[in-house]
mmCIF file of C-alpha atoms and ligand atoms in Angstrom:
data_model
loop_
_atom_site.group_PDB
_atom_site.id
_atom_site.type_symbol
_atom_site.label_atom_id
_atom_site.label_comp_id
_atom_site.label_asym_id
_atom_site.label_seq_id
_atom_site.Cartn_x
_atom_site.Cartn_y
_atom_site.Cartn_z
ATOM 1 C CA MET A 13 -20.570 -85.876 73.413
ATOM 2 C CA PRO A 14 -17.900 -87.235 71.133
ATOM 3 C CA LEU A 15 -17.566 -90.868 70.283
ATOM 4 C CA THR A 16 -14.633 -92.778 71.943
ATOM 5 C CA ARG A 17 -11.727 -93.698 69.748
ATOM 6 C CA HIS A 18 -12.690 -97.308 70.295
ATOM 7 C CA ALA A 19 -16.233 -96.739 69.065
ATOM 8 C CA GLN A 20 -14.915 -94.937 66.006
ATOM 9 C CA PHE A 21 -12.539 -97.735 65.288
ATOM 10 C CA GLN A 22 -15.304 -100.308 65.552
ATOM 11 C CA LEU A 23 -17.427 -98.278 63.095
ATOM 12 C CA LEU A 24 -14.544 -98.141 60.607
ATOM 13 C CA PHE A 25 -13.370 -101.785 61.109
ATOM 14 C CA PRO A 26 -16.324 -103.763 62.445
ATOM 15 C CA ASP A 27 -14.683 -107.150 61.589
ATOM 16 C CA GLU A 28 -11.230 -106.600 63.062
ATOM 17 C CA PRO A 29 -10.234 -109.028 65.881
ATOM 18 C CA ALA A 30 -10.104 -107.701 69.412
ATOM 19 C CA PHE A 31 -6.266 -107.786 69.531
ATOM 20 C CA ARG A 32 -6.120 -105.142 66.958
ATOM 21 C CA TRP A 33 -7.724 -102.481 69.213
ATOM 22 C CA ASN A 34 -5.400 -103.492 71.975
ATOM 23 C CA GLN A 35 -2.418 -103.004 69.761
ATOM 24 C CA ILE A 36 -3.739 -99.532 68.784
ATOM 25 C CA GLU A 37 -4.502 -98.596 72.336
ATOM 26 C CA SER A 38 -1.074 -99.571 73.606
ATOM 27 C CA SER A 39 0.427 -97.213 70.997
ATOM 28 C CA PHE A 40 -1.266 -94.270 72.800
ATOM 29 C CA PHE A 41 1.011 -95.025 75.707
ATOM 30 C CA SER A 42 4.199 -95.567 73.595
ATOM 31 C CA SER A 43 6.618 -93.030 72.283
ATOM 32 C CA ALA A 44 4.525 -92.581 69.067
ATOM 33 C CA LYS A 45 3.310 -89.065 68.716
ATOM 34 C CA ASN A 46 0.747 -89.483 66.007
ATOM 35 C CA TRP A 47 -0.963 -92.071 63.851
ATOM 36 C CA SER A 48 1.865 -92.104 61.324
ATOM 37 C CA GLU A 49 4.172 -93.453 63.994
ATOM 38 C CA VAL A 50 1.975 -96.393 64.822
ATOM 39 C CA THR A 51 3.938 -98.833 62.697
ATOM 40 C CA ALA A 52 2.448 -102.008 64.284
ATOM 41 C CA ILE A 53 -0.645 -101.712 62.082
ATOM 42 C CA PRO A 54 -0.886 -101.768 58.306
ATOM 43 C CA SER A 55 -0.443 -98.408 56.644
ATOM 44 C CA ALA A 56 -3.872 -98.548 54.906
ATOM 45 C CA MET A 57 -5.485 -98.903 58.308
ATOM 46 C CA ARG A 58 -3.426 -96.112 59.725
ATOM 47 C CA GLU A 59 -4.574 -93.785 56.973
ATOM 48 C CA ARG A 60 -8.191 -94.578 57.630
ATOM 49 C CA LEU A 61 -7.704 -93.991 61.340
ATOM 50 C CA SER A 62 -5.899 -90.705 60.959
ATOM 51 C CA PRO A 63 -9.009 -88.454 61.208
ATOM 52 C CA ILE A 64 -9.610 -89.777 64.732
ATOM 53 C CA PRO A 65 -7.932 -87.369 67.109
ATOM 54 C CA TRP A 66 -4.758 -88.682 68.590
ATOM 55 C CA MET A 67 -5.253 -86.628 71.678
ATOM 56 C CA SER A 68 -8.657 -85.457 72.998
ATOM 57 C CA VAL A 69 -7.409 -82.710 75.235
ATOM 58 C CA GLU A 70 -5.512 -79.530 74.485
ATOM 59 C CA LEU A 71 -3.690 -77.058 76.737
ATOM 60 C CA VAL A 72 -5.275 -73.689 77.339
ATOM 61 C CA GLN A 73 -3.277 -72.451 80.273
ATOM 62 C CA MET A 74 -0.554 -73.820 82.585
ATOM 63 C CA GLN A 75 0.333 -72.567 86.001
ATOM 64 C CA VAL A 76 3.409 -73.750 87.911
ATOM 65 C CA SER A 77 3.863 -73.050 91.595
ATOM 66 C CA LYS A 78 6.927 -71.119 92.642
ATOM 67 C CA ASN A 79 8.690 -74.179 94.017
ATOM 68 C CA GLY A 80 7.941 -76.288 90.887
ATOM 69 C CA ASP A 81 6.170 -78.938 92.905
ATOM 70 C CA THR A 82 2.636 -78.328 91.509
ATOM 71 C CA HIS A 83 1.646 -77.818 87.936
ATOM 72 C CA LYS A 84 -1.932 -77.084 87.014
ATOM 73 C CA ALA A 85 -3.334 -77.240 83.497
ATOM 74 C CA LEU A 86 -6.627 -75.904 82.101
ATOM 75 C CA LEU A 87 -7.417 -78.225 79.165
ATOM 76 C CA GLU A 88 -9.931 -77.836 76.429
ATOM 77 C CA VAL A 89 -11.988 -80.841 75.367
ATOM 78 C CA ASP A 90 -14.434 -81.023 72.427
ATOM 79 C CA GLY A 91 -14.164 -77.508 71.162
ATOM 80 C CA GLY A 92 -14.232 -75.171 74.031
ATOM 81 C CA LYS A 93 -15.199 -77.049 77.128
ATOM 82 C CA GLU A 94 -12.698 -76.679 79.937
ATOM 83 C CA ILE A 95 -11.423 -79.083 82.548
ATOM 84 C CA GLU A 96 -8.533 -78.957 85.036
ATOM 85 C CA THR A 97 -5.898 -81.400 85.864
ATOM 86 C CA VAL A 98 -2.977 -81.175 88.310
ATOM 87 C CA LEU A 99 0.528 -82.676 88.509
ATOM 88 C CA MET A 100 1.994 -82.731 92.078
ATOM 89 C CA LYS A 101 5.325 -84.010 93.343
ATOM 90 C CA ASN A 102 4.774 -86.738 95.851
ATOM 91 C CA PRO A 103 6.917 -88.177 98.600
ATOM 92 C CA ARG A 104 7.790 -91.223 96.478
ATOM 93 C CA GLY A 105 10.024 -88.984 94.333
ATOM 94 C CA ALA A 106 7.544 -89.152 91.458
ATOM 95 C CA TRP A 107 4.338 -87.489 90.495
ATOM 96 C CA THR A 108 0.657 -87.748 91.448
ATOM 97 C CA ILE A 109 -1.832 -86.540 88.904
ATOM 98 C CA CYS A 110 -5.283 -85.398 89.710
ATOM 99 C CA VAL A 111 -7.807 -85.934 86.900
ATOM 100 C CA SER A 112 -11.223 -84.554 86.196
ATOM 101 C CA SER A 113 -14.078 -86.936 85.352
ATOM 102 C CA GLN A 114 -16.767 -84.343 84.206
ATOM 103 C CA VAL A 115 -16.859 -80.806 82.838
ATOM 104 C CA GLY A 116 -18.304 -79.121 85.949
ATOM 105 C CA CYS A 117 -20.392 -81.137 88.475
ATOM 106 C CA ALA A 118 -23.989 -81.511 89.441
ATOM 107 C CA MET A 119 -23.443 -82.130 93.188
ATOM 108 C CA ARG A 120 -23.489 -78.453 94.308
ATOM 109 C CA CYS A 121 -21.212 -78.920 97.362
ATOM 110 C CA GLY A 122 -21.236 -75.284 98.820
ATOM 111 C CA PHE A 123 -17.415 -75.199 99.466
ATOM 112 C CA CYS A 124 -16.339 -76.519 96.095
ATOM 113 C CA ALA A 125 -15.510 -74.240 93.105
ATOM 114 C CA THR A 126 -16.656 -76.884 90.652
ATOM 115 C CA GLY A 127 -19.926 -77.404 92.535
ATOM 116 C CA LYS A 128 -20.793 -73.746 91.799
ATOM 117 C CA MET A 129 -20.486 -74.194 88.033
ATOM 118 C CA GLY A 130 -23.079 -76.910 87.532
ATOM 119 C CA LEU A 131 -22.665 -79.800 85.146
ATOM 120 C CA THR A 132 -21.902 -79.285 81.423
ATOM 121 C CA ARG A 133 -21.263 -82.874 80.588
ATOM 122 C CA SER A 134 -19.517 -86.093 81.681
ATOM 123 C CA LEU A 135 -16.118 -86.772 80.047
ATOM 124 C CA ILE A 136 -15.666 -89.805 77.801
ATOM 125 C CA SER A 137 -13.005 -92.323 78.876
ATOM 126 C CA ASP A 138 -10.542 -91.033 76.325
ATOM 127 C CA GLU A 139 -10.677 -87.572 77.812
ATOM 128 C CA ILE A 140 -9.905 -88.930 81.262
ATOM 129 C CA VAL A 141 -7.101 -91.211 79.981
ATOM 130 C CA ASP A 142 -5.675 -88.429 77.981
ATOM 131 C CA GLN A 143 -5.101 -86.264 81.004
ATOM 132 C CA TYR A 144 -2.525 -88.981 82.075
ATOM 133 C CA ARG A 145 -1.083 -88.938 78.439
ATOM 134 C CA PHE A 146 -0.935 -85.127 78.564
ATOM 135 C CA TRP A 147 1.180 -85.152 81.723
ATOM 136 C CA GLY A 148 3.410 -87.789 80.249
ATOM 137 C CA ASP A 149 4.184 -85.627 77.308
ATOM 138 C CA TYR A 150 4.471 -82.589 79.490
ATOM 139 C CA LEU A 151 7.094 -84.110 81.635
ATOM 140 C CA LEU A 152 9.154 -85.096 78.672
ATOM 141 C CA THR A 153 9.046 -81.524 77.174
ATOM 142 C CA TYR A 154 9.481 -79.853 80.624
ATOM 143 C CA ASN A 155 12.671 -81.715 81.036
ATOM 144 C CA LEU A 156 13.995 -80.223 77.853
ATOM 145 C CA GLN A 157 13.722 -76.665 79.229
ATOM 146 C CA PRO A 158 16.939 -75.155 80.602
ATOM 147 C CA LYS A 159 17.618 -75.882 84.221
ATOM 148 C CA THR A 160 14.769 -78.395 84.694
ATOM 149 C CA PHE A 161 15.388 -82.034 85.433
ATOM 150 C CA VAL A 162 12.430 -83.726 87.015
ATOM 151 C CA PRO A 163 11.449 -87.423 87.362
ATOM 152 C CA LEU A 164 9.374 -88.692 84.493
ATOM 153 C CA ARG A 165 7.331 -91.218 86.422
ATOM 154 C CA ILE A 166 3.682 -90.734 87.274
ATOM 155 C CA SER A 167 3.219 -93.077 90.195
ATOM 156 C CA ASN A 168 -0.309 -92.236 91.427
ATOM 157 C CA ILE A 169 -3.570 -90.982 90.019
ATOM 158 C CA VAL A 170 -6.401 -89.476 92.067
ATOM 159 C CA PHE A 171 -9.847 -88.861 90.599
ATOM 160 C CA MET A 172 -10.219 -85.648 92.646
ATOM 161 C CA GLY A 173 -10.425 -82.976 89.899
ATOM 162 C CA MET A 174 -13.681 -81.618 88.510
ATOM 163 C CA GLY A 175 -16.725 -83.780 88.646
ATOM 164 C CA GLU A 176 -18.268 -86.675 90.501
ATOM 165 C CA PRO A 177 -16.660 -89.840 89.128
ATOM 166 C CA LEU A 178 -19.498 -92.260 90.193
ATOM 167 C CA ALA A 179 -22.000 -90.018 88.364
ATOM 168 C CA ASN A 180 -19.935 -91.004 85.275
ATOM 169 C CA TYR A 181 -19.644 -94.599 86.231
ATOM 170 C CA GLU A 182 -19.094 -96.399 82.908
ATOM 171 C CA ALA A 183 -16.533 -93.934 81.446
ATOM 172 C CA VAL A 184 -14.554 -93.829 84.713
ATOM 173 C CA LYS A 185 -14.538 -97.601 84.801
ATOM 174 C CA GLU A 186 -13.349 -97.801 81.220
ATOM 175 C CA SER A 187 -10.651 -95.268 81.885
ATOM 176 C CA LEU A 188 -9.486 -97.234 84.953
ATOM 177 C CA ASN A 189 -9.244 -100.450 83.004
ATOM 178 C CA THR A 190 -7.345 -98.748 80.173
ATOM 179 C CA LEU A 191 -4.867 -97.119 82.645
ATOM 180 C CA LEU A 192 -4.357 -100.339 84.443
ATOM 181 C CA ALA A 193 -3.816 -102.209 81.213
ATOM 182 C CA HIS A 194 -1.292 -99.912 79.612
ATOM 183 C CA THR A 195 0.653 -98.182 82.415
ATOM 184 C CA ASP A 196 2.766 -99.552 85.167
ATOM 185 C CA LEU A 197 0.203 -98.288 87.742
ATOM 186 C CA GLY A 198 -1.260 -100.895 90.142
ATOM 187 C CA LYS A 199 -4.731 -100.729 91.661
ATOM 188 C CA THR A 200 -3.363 -99.355 95.003
ATOM 189 C CA ARG A 201 -1.835 -96.382 93.149
ATOM 190 C CA ILE A 202 -5.224 -95.075 91.923
ATOM 191 C CA THR A 203 -7.797 -93.498 94.103
ATOM 192 C CA VAL A 204 -11.388 -92.606 93.121
ATOM 193 C CA SER A 205 -12.974 -89.934 95.284
ATOM 194 C CA THR A 206 -16.774 -89.822 95.487
ATOM 195 C CA VAL A 207 -19.408 -87.770 97.328
ATOM 196 C CA GLY A 208 -20.963 -91.185 98.007
ATOM 197 C CA VAL A 209 -23.379 -92.091 95.245
ATOM 198 C CA LEU A 210 -24.920 -95.109 96.999
ATOM 199 C CA PRO A 211 -26.485 -96.932 94.057
ATOM 200 C CA ARG A 212 -23.047 -96.836 92.243
ATOM 201 C CA LEU A 213 -21.243 -97.926 95.435
ATOM 202 C CA GLU A 214 -23.608 -100.852 95.608
ATOM 203 C CA GLN A 215 -22.873 -101.610 91.946
ATOM 204 C CA ILE A 216 -19.135 -101.729 92.709
ATOM 205 C CA LEU A 217 -19.812 -104.587 95.191
ATOM 206 C CA THR A 218 -20.902 -106.976 92.346
ATOM 207 C CA ASP A 219 -19.570 -105.439 89.125
ATOM 208 C CA GLN A 220 -16.958 -107.951 87.855
ATOM 209 C CA ASP A 221 -15.480 -105.270 85.546
ATOM 210 C CA TRP A 222 -14.914 -102.698 88.270
ATOM 211 C CA PRO A 223 -11.273 -102.746 89.140
ATOM 212 C CA HIS A 224 -10.695 -102.489 92.833
ATOM 213 C CA VAL A 225 -8.755 -99.294 93.046
ATOM 214 C CA ARG A 226 -8.758 -97.288 96.262
ATOM 215 C CA LEU A 227 -11.965 -95.467 97.092
ATOM 216 C CA ALA A 228 -12.346 -92.289 99.102
ATOM 217 C CA VAL A 229 -15.612 -91.075 100.277
ATOM 218 C CA SER A 230 -16.132 -87.320 100.869
ATOM 219 C CA LEU A 231 -17.835 -87.610 104.164
ATOM 220 C CA HIS A 232 -17.259 -84.128 105.602
ATOM 221 C CA SER A 233 -19.440 -84.817 108.696
ATOM 222 C CA ALA A 234 -20.699 -87.862 110.542
ATOM 223 C CA ILE A 235 -23.633 -85.743 111.748
ATOM 224 C CA ALA A 236 -26.582 -85.932 109.253
ATOM 225 C CA GLN A 237 -27.695 -82.278 109.641
ATOM 226 C CA THR A 238 -24.170 -80.899 109.315
ATOM 227 C CA ARG A 239 -23.492 -83.092 106.248
ATOM 228 C CA LYS A 240 -26.691 -81.863 104.554
ATOM 229 C CA GLN A 241 -25.530 -78.256 105.214
ATOM 230 C CA ILE A 242 -22.217 -78.966 103.427
ATOM 231 C CA VAL A 243 -23.245 -81.592 100.847
ATOM 232 C CA PRO A 244 -26.732 -80.658 99.568
ATOM 233 C CA THR A 245 -27.111 -84.128 97.850
ATOM 234 C CA SER A 246 -26.931 -85.791 101.324
ATOM 235 C CA TYR A 247 -30.127 -86.996 102.918
ATOM 236 C CA ASP A 248 -31.334 -88.073 106.415
ATOM 237 C CA ASP A 249 -30.431 -91.809 106.199
ATOM 238 C CA PHE A 250 -27.321 -91.389 104.094
ATOM 239 C CA LEU A 251 -24.981 -92.050 106.985
ATOM 240 C CA PRO A 252 -26.504 -95.338 108.232
ATOM 241 C CA LYS A 253 -26.689 -96.480 104.621
ATOM 242 C CA LEU A 254 -23.077 -95.575 103.984
ATOM 243 C CA GLU A 255 -22.078 -97.401 107.188
ATOM 244 C CA ASP A 256 -23.939 -100.527 106.110
ATOM 245 C CA TRP A 257 -22.325 -100.391 102.596
ATOM 246 C CA ALA A 258 -18.860 -99.764 104.010
ATOM 247 C CA LYS A 259 -19.053 -102.797 106.280
ATOM 248 C CA ARG A 260 -20.058 -104.989 103.357
ATOM 249 C CA TYR A 261 -17.403 -103.461 101.100
ATOM 250 C CA LEU A 262 -14.644 -104.026 103.680
ATOM 251 C CA THR A 263 -15.818 -107.606 104.366
ATOM 252 C CA LYS A 264 -15.576 -108.312 100.658
ATOM 253 C CA PHE A 265 -12.507 -106.354 99.561
ATOM 254 C CA GLY A 266 -10.760 -105.057 102.624
ATOM 255 C CA ASN A 267 -7.302 -106.409 103.532
ATOM 256 C CA ARG A 268 -4.036 -105.114 104.879
ATOM 257 C CA ARG A 269 -3.457 -103.059 101.786
ATOM 258 C CA HIS A 270 -7.006 -102.138 100.963
ATOM 259 C CA HIS A 271 -8.887 -99.784 103.248
ATOM 260 C CA LEU A 272 -11.527 -97.049 102.769
ATOM 261 C CA THR A 273 -10.677 -93.364 103.133
ATOM 262 C CA PHE A 274 -13.035 -90.753 104.409
ATOM 263 C CA GLU A 275 -12.201 -87.241 103.288
ATOM 264 C CA TYR A 276 -13.084 -84.402 105.537
ATOM 265 C CA VAL A 277 -12.759 -80.756 104.629
ATOM 266 C CA MET A 278 -12.218 -78.628 107.634
ATOM 267 C CA LEU A 279 -14.796 -75.837 107.829
ATOM 268 C CA LYS A 280 -14.599 -73.423 110.691
ATOM 269 C CA ASP A 281 -17.382 -73.792 113.264
ATOM 270 C CA VAL A 282 -19.326 -75.947 110.784
ATOM 271 C CA ASN A 283 -17.760 -79.400 111.181
ATOM 272 C CA ASP A 284 -14.573 -78.854 113.142
ATOM 273 C CA THR A 285 -15.849 -78.923 116.752
ATOM 274 C CA PRO A 286 -14.996 -81.609 119.376
ATOM 275 C CA ALA A 287 -18.638 -82.919 119.016
ATOM 276 C CA HIS A 288 -17.972 -83.470 115.301
ATOM 277 C CA ALA A 289 -14.727 -85.224 115.999
ATOM 278 C CA LYS A 290 -16.414 -87.502 118.424
ATOM 279 C CA ALA A 291 -19.249 -88.344 116.067
ATOM 280 C CA LEU A 292 -16.702 -89.019 113.281
ATOM 281 C CA ALA A 293 -14.645 -91.347 115.565
ATOM 282 C CA LEU A 294 -17.689 -93.298 116.649
ATOM 283 C CA PHE A 295 -18.833 -93.657 113.017
ATOM 284 C CA VAL A 296 -15.463 -94.744 111.812
ATOM 285 C CA ASN A 297 -14.917 -97.239 114.639
ATOM 286 C CA ARG A 298 -18.219 -98.862 113.977
ATOM 287 C CA ILE A 299 -17.052 -99.545 110.374
ATOM 288 C CA GLY A 300 -13.393 -100.642 110.976
ATOM 289 C CA HIS A 301 -10.742 -100.485 108.341
ATOM 290 C CA VAL A 302 -11.111 -96.728 107.484
ATOM 291 C CA ARG A 303 -8.646 -93.858 107.334
ATOM 292 C CA VAL A 304 -9.594 -90.207 107.659
ATOM 293 C CA ASN A 305 -7.974 -87.621 105.620
ATOM 294 C CA LEU A 306 -8.477 -84.028 106.908
ATOM 295 C CA ILE A 307 -8.372 -81.463 104.114
ATOM 296 C CA PRO A 308 -7.622 -77.853 104.927
ATOM 297 C CA TYR A 309 -10.172 -75.739 103.102
ATOM 298 C CA ASN A 310 -9.121 -73.826 99.973
ATOM 299 C CA LEU A 311 -11.281 -70.717 100.136
ATOM 300 C CA THR A 312 -13.686 -70.506 97.205
ATOM 301 C CA GLY A 313 -16.372 -68.103 98.351
ATOM 302 C CA VAL A 314 -17.918 -66.501 101.408
ATOM 303 C CA GLU A 315 -20.179 -69.224 102.777
ATOM 304 C CA PHE A 316 -17.458 -71.008 104.670
ATOM 305 C CA GLU A 317 -14.244 -70.147 106.460
ATOM 306 C CA CYS A 318 -11.143 -72.192 106.939
ATOM 307 C CA SER A 319 -10.638 -73.903 110.239
ATOM 308 C CA GLU A 320 -7.918 -72.516 112.478
ATOM 309 C CA ASP A 321 -4.716 -74.456 112.323
ATOM 310 C CA SER A 322 -5.179 -75.104 116.110
ATOM 311 C CA ALA A 323 -8.699 -76.509 115.511
ATOM 312 C CA ILE A 324 -7.391 -78.875 112.872
ATOM 313 C CA LYS A 325 -4.573 -80.061 115.292
ATOM 314 C CA GLN A 326 -7.204 -80.620 118.003
ATOM 315 C CA PHE A 327 -9.537 -82.422 115.732
ATOM 316 C CA LEU A 328 -6.727 -84.737 114.594
ATOM 317 C CA ALA A 329 -5.636 -85.402 118.140
ATOM 318 C CA ALA A 330 -9.239 -86.224 119.236
ATOM 319 C CA LEU A 331 -9.495 -88.726 116.390
ATOM 320 C CA GLU A 332 -6.189 -90.261 117.241
ATOM 321 C CA ASP A 333 -7.144 -90.490 120.865
ATOM 322 C CA ARG A 334 -10.074 -92.651 119.711
ATOM 323 C CA HIS A 335 -7.651 -94.761 117.572
ATOM 324 C CA VAL A 336 -8.749 -93.477 114.188
ATOM 325 C CA THR A 337 -5.891 -93.407 111.673
ATOM 326 C CA THR A 338 -5.897 -89.811 110.500
ATOM 327 C CA THR A 339 -3.799 -87.931 108.051
ATOM 328 C CA ARG A 340 -3.811 -84.193 107.152
ATOM 329 C CA ARG A 341 -3.583 -83.439 103.512
ATOM 330 C CA ARG A 342 -0.599 -81.527 102.434
ATOM 331 C CA THR A 343 -1.670 -78.288 100.865
ATOM 332 C CA MET A 344 0.104 -77.922 97.561
ATOM 333 C CA GLY A 345 0.138 -75.218 95.017
ATOM 334 C CA SER A 346 -1.923 -72.773 97.152
ATOM 335 C CA ASP A 347 -0.148 -69.962 95.266
ATOM 336 C CA ILE A 348 -1.860 -71.280 92.024
ATOM 337 C CA ALA A 349 -5.292 -72.046 93.460
ATOM 338 C CA ALA A 350 -5.023 -75.784 93.028
ATOM 339 C CA ALA A 351 -8.231 -76.972 94.533
ATOM 340 C CA CYS A 352 -10.560 -78.427 91.912
ATOM 341 C CA GLY A 353 -12.426 -75.980 89.687
ATOM 342 C CA GLN A 354 -10.449 -73.133 91.048
ATOM 343 C CA LEU A 355 -8.210 -72.519 88.023
ATOM 344 C CA ARG A 356 -11.059 -72.371 85.602
ATOM 345 C CA ASP A 357 -13.006 -70.165 88.003
ATOM 346 C CA ARG A 358 -10.029 -67.823 88.558
ATOM 347 C CA TYR A 359 -9.114 -67.694 84.899
ATOM 348 C CA LYS A 360 -12.711 -66.851 83.892
ATOM 349 C CA THR A 361 -13.796 -64.469 86.668
ATOM 350 C CA ARG A 362 -11.869 -63.275 89.627
ATOM 351 C CA ASP A 363 -9.017 -63.653 91.935
ATOM 352 C CA LEU A 364 -9.220 -66.036 94.902
ATOM 353 C CA ALA A 365 -7.511 -65.983 98.213
ATOM 354 C CA THR A 366 -6.137 -68.891 100.035
ATOM 355 C CA CYS A 367 -6.348 -69.217 103.747
ATOM 356 C CA GLU A 368 -3.200 -71.146 104.342
ATOM 357 C CA SER A 369 -0.029 -69.265 104.882
ATOM 358 C CA PRO A 370 3.070 -70.986 103.481
ATOM 359 C CA ALA A 371 4.234 -71.712 107.024
ATOM 360 C CA THR A 372 1.357 -74.167 107.573
ATOM 361 C CA SER A 373 1.069 -75.456 104.063
ATOM 362 C CA SER A 374 3.244 -78.484 104.145
ATOM 363 C CA THR A 375 1.968 -80.495 107.084
HETATM 364 N N1 SAH B 407 -16.785 -85.344 93.556
HETATM 365 C C1 SAH B 407 -15.669 -85.992 94.155
HETATM 366 C C2 SAH B 407 -14.319 -85.402 93.844
HETATM 367 C C3 SAH B 407 -14.277 -84.003 94.463
HETATM 368 S S1 SAH B 407 -12.630 -83.317 94.654
HETATM 369 C C4 SAH B 407 -15.964 -86.079 95.656
HETATM 370 O O1 SAH B 407 -16.866 -85.438 96.105
HETATM 371 O O2 SAH B 407 -15.175 -86.720 96.343
HETATM 372 C C5 SAH B 407 -11.829 -84.247 95.827
HETATM 373 C C6 SAH B 407 -11.998 -83.743 97.329
HETATM 374 O O3 SAH B 407 -11.665 -82.391 97.429
HETATM 375 C C7 SAH B 407 -13.352 -83.920 97.815
HETATM 376 O O4 SAH B 407 -13.267 -84.474 99.093
HETATM 377 C C8 SAH B 407 -13.909 -82.531 97.890
HETATM 378 O O5 SAH B 407 -14.858 -82.397 98.855
HETATM 379 C C9 SAH B 407 -12.655 -81.747 98.227
HETATM 380 N N2 SAH B 407 -12.717 -80.325 97.927
HETATM 381 C C10 SAH B 407 -13.352 -79.722 96.882
HETATM 382 N N3 SAH B 407 -13.190 -78.395 96.953
HETATM 383 C C11 SAH B 407 -12.410 -78.126 97.968
HETATM 384 C C12 SAH B 407 -11.818 -76.874 98.521
HETATM 385 N N4 SAH B 407 -12.188 -75.725 98.031
HETATM 386 N N5 SAH B 407 -11.124 -76.995 99.625
HETATM 387 C C13 SAH B 407 -10.827 -78.210 100.160
HETATM 388 N N6 SAH B 407 -11.261 -79.438 99.697
HETATM 389 C C14 SAH B 407 -12.070 -79.343 98.594
#
């Protein structure tokens, strides 16, 4: 695992005051393109810093959806390890980026392309932050191409790429604090999605350094047996424990602008029946300030099938009847296999189908 730029700086300049690093770090988010353009620091210092990589990620492959709304990059970190990151146009007239927090993932969720890869290693905070910097540079150069004029602003970040962010807690926290310090993004514009690593969720309740960005928990079922079938790291008393945690979290941090989201991937005949909708509504209503996000399944293998469009609609209606605030995720970039882990998978091995036809893909 490489050392962070900050750790390398500290090794080189152990006696420098803290403001110096802050000055250097802010230059990573300025128009400077390399060390020689960081004119705020003395040239002798610049020279000694120059062996530290200016950027920790490098483009391997880019795919752009036909309508230009989704751009997906396969990036290389640390000599050959590959991660994915996605740039998506959002309804705010700007861009949302989806970042990876690990190379692969250890959670083994059966429907997830990354889950099938296993974990290679966690990313260091620079490698997470540099996905944002990569897209910033990309938007500038993309705009220079003939006939393209796109907004430059990245208004939202979701930690929904490869990996389990809370299994890489310290680096994710550091990346969040860096992004919040050096970009115009506020805490409500960043979402960390987790499978629900309870010890880390507990830690968030008391960790003074954890910034209270939005949290999304990948619930996928409010019935213990079904959840275990979909999410192998789940266990019998996960749901009551999550419920207890969520109540305490919302008592402490919930307000009009701060809720919890439960993500729910729709798998045909596995978790999309009326009984599942009822169990989910009861679970959510016991907790309170929670929103449900239904995710149409992006096909990644043969174990699961996509829910019918009609089943998703019924499921959504059943939740709304029980006063659960529910959204259905827009499916973006299905022509370029944009679900996490899919690009790497596709690039390496085989072609993948998607079960959503374009007609149903923008709900
Ligand atoms: N490890 C984190 C981030 C995973 S990706 C987590 O579990 O939340 C973000 C979301 O996309 C998760 O809810 C995940 O379950 C979901 N997801 C992963 N693969 C998918 C696929 N092929 N189709 C639909 N949703 C998928």
